[in-house]
Tab-separated table of C-alpha atoms in Angstrom:
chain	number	residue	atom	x	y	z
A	3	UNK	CA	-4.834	43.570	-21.206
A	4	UNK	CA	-6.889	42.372	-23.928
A	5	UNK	CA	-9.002	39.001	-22.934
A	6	UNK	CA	-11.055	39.015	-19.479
A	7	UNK	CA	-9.058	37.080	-16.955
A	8	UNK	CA	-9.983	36.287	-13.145
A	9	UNK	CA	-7.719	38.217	-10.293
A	10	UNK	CA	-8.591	37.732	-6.369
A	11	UNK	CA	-9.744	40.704	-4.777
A	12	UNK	CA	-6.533	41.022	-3.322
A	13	UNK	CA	-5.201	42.127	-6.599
A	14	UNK	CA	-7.273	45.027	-7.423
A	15	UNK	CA	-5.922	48.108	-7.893
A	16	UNK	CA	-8.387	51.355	-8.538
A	17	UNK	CA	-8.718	52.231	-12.332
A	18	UNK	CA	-9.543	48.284	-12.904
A	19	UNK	CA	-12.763	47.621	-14.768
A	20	UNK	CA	-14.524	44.364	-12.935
A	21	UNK	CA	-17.374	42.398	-13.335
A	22	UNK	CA	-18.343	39.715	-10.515
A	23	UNK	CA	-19.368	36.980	-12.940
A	24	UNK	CA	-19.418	36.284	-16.487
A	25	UNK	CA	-22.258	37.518	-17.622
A	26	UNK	CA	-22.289	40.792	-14.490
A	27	UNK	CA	-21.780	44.402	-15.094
A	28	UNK	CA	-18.546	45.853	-16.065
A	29	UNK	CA	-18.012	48.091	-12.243
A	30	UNK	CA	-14.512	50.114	-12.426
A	31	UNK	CA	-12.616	50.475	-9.136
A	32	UNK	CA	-12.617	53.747	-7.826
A	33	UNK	CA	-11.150	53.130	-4.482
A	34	UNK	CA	-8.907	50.988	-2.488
A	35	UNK	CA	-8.827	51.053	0.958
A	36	UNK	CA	-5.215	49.984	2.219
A	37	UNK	CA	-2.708	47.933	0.418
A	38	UNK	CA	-3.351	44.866	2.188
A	39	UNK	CA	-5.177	42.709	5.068
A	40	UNK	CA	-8.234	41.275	5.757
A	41	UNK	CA	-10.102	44.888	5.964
A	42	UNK	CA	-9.297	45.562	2.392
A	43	UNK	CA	-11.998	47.650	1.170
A	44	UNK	CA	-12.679	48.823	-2.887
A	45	UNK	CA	-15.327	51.081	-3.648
A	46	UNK	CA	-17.129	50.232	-6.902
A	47	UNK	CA	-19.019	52.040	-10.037
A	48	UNK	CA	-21.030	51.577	-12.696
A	49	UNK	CA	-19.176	51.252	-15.573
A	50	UNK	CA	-21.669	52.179	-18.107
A	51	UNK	CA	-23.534	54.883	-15.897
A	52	UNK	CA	-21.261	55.999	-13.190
A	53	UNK	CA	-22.919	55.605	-10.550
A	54	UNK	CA	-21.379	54.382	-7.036
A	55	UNK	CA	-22.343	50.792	-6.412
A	56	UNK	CA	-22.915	50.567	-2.540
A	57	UNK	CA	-24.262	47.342	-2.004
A	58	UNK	CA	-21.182	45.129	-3.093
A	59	UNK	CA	-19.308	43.373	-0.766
A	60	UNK	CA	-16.326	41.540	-2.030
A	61	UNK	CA	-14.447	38.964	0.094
A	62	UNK	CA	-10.627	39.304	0.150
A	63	UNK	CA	-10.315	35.630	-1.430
A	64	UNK	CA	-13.157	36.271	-3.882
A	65	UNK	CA	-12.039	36.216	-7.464
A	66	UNK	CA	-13.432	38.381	-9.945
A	67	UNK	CA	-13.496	38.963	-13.637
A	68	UNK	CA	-11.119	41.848	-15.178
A	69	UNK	CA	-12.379	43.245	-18.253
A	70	UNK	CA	-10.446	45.223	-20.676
A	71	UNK	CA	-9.877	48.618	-20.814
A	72	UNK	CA	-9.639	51.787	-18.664
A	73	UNK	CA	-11.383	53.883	-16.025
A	74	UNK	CA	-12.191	57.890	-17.061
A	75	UNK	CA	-13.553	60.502	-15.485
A	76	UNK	CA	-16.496	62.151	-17.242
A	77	UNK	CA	-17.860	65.515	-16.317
A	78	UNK	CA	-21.474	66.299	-17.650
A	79	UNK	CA	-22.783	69.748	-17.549
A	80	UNK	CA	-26.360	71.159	-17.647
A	81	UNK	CA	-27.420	74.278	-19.446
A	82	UNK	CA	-27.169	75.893	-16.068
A	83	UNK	CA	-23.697	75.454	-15.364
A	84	UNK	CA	-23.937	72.765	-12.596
A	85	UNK	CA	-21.620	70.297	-13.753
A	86	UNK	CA	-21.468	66.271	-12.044
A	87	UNK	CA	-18.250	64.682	-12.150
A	88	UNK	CA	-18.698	60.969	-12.615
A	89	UNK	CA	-16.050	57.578	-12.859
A	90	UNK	CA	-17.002	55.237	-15.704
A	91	UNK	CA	-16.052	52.865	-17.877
A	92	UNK	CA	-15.141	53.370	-21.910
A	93	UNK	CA	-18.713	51.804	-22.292
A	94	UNK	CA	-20.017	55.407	-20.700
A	95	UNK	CA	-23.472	55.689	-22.325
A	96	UNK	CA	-24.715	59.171	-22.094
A	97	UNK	CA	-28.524	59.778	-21.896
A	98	UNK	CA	-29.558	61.201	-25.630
A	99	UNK	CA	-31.412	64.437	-25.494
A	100	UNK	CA	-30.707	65.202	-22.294
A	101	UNK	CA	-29.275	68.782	-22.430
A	102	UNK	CA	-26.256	68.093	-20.852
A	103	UNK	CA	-22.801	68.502	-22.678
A	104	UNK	CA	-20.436	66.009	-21.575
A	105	UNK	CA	-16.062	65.974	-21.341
A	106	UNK	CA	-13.260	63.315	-20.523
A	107	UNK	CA	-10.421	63.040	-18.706
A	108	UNK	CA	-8.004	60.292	-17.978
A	109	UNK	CA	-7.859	59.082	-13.912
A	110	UNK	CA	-4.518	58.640	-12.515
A	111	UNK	CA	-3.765	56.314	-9.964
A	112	UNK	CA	-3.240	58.008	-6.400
A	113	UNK	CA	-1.215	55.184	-4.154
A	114	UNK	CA	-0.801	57.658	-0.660
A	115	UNK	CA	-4.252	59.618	-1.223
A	116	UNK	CA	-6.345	60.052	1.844
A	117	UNK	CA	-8.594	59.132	3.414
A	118	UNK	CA	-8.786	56.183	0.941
A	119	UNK	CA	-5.054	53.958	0.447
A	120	UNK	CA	-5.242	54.050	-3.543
A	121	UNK	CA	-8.265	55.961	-5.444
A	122	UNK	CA	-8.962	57.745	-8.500
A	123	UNK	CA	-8.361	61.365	-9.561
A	124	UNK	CA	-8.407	63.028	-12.690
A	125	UNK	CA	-5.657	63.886	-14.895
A	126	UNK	CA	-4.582	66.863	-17.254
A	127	UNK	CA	-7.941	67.814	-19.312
A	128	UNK	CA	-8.501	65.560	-22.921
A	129	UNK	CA	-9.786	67.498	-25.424
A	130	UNK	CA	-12.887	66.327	-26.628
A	131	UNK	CA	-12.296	66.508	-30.123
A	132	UNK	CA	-9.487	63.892	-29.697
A	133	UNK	CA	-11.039	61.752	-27.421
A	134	UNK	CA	-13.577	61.453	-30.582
């Protein structure tokens, strides 16, 4: 996929980066909740931060905008050893000076996970010198 095009709701599938208008921010799809119906779920990120996006509600016949590229997981670590695991987007920013080290991993699509229909998970380990 290279040029933003608009899918219905219906469509998603987890992995897909999304934005709910033109000019919105890029959310990746970390969840679906069942293949199809009316009480089609999708939880939602942050593409840039990772952070869950709660307060989105998308209608089943609601179209949205599909950006380009692909979902990772990123796993930042503090000096401590307590490491967060986040979902983002290839736009990922991480906070400079922060004292956190930070590695990727590509998601793979999980179409009979539970408790969720189709979510996210993370694949084999990238090394971070090639994901440079």
């Amino acid at each position: 996929m290279t040029e933003p095009i608009r899918r219905p709701v219906s469509q998603l599938r987890a992995g897909d980066l999304i934005a709910l208008d033109d000019e919105g921010t890029a959310l990746v799809v970390c969840a679906v909740s069942q293949p199809l119906g009316a009480s089609r779920r999708v939880e939602l990120a942050e593409a840039s931060t990772g952070r869950p996006v709660p307060w989105v509600r998308l209608d089943l016949h609601e179209a949205v905008l599909t950006l380009p590229g692909r979902a990772r997981w990123v796993v930042a670590t503090d000096a401590q050893g307590h490491a967060e695991q986040l979902v983002a987007g290839d736009d990922f920013q991480a906070s400079a000076g922060d004292g956190r080290s930070y590695a990727w991993w590509p998601v793979e699509v999980d179409p009979l996970s539970r408790p969720g229909w189709e979510e996210l998970r993370r694949g084999p380990r990238r090394d971070e010198a090639s994901a440079a």
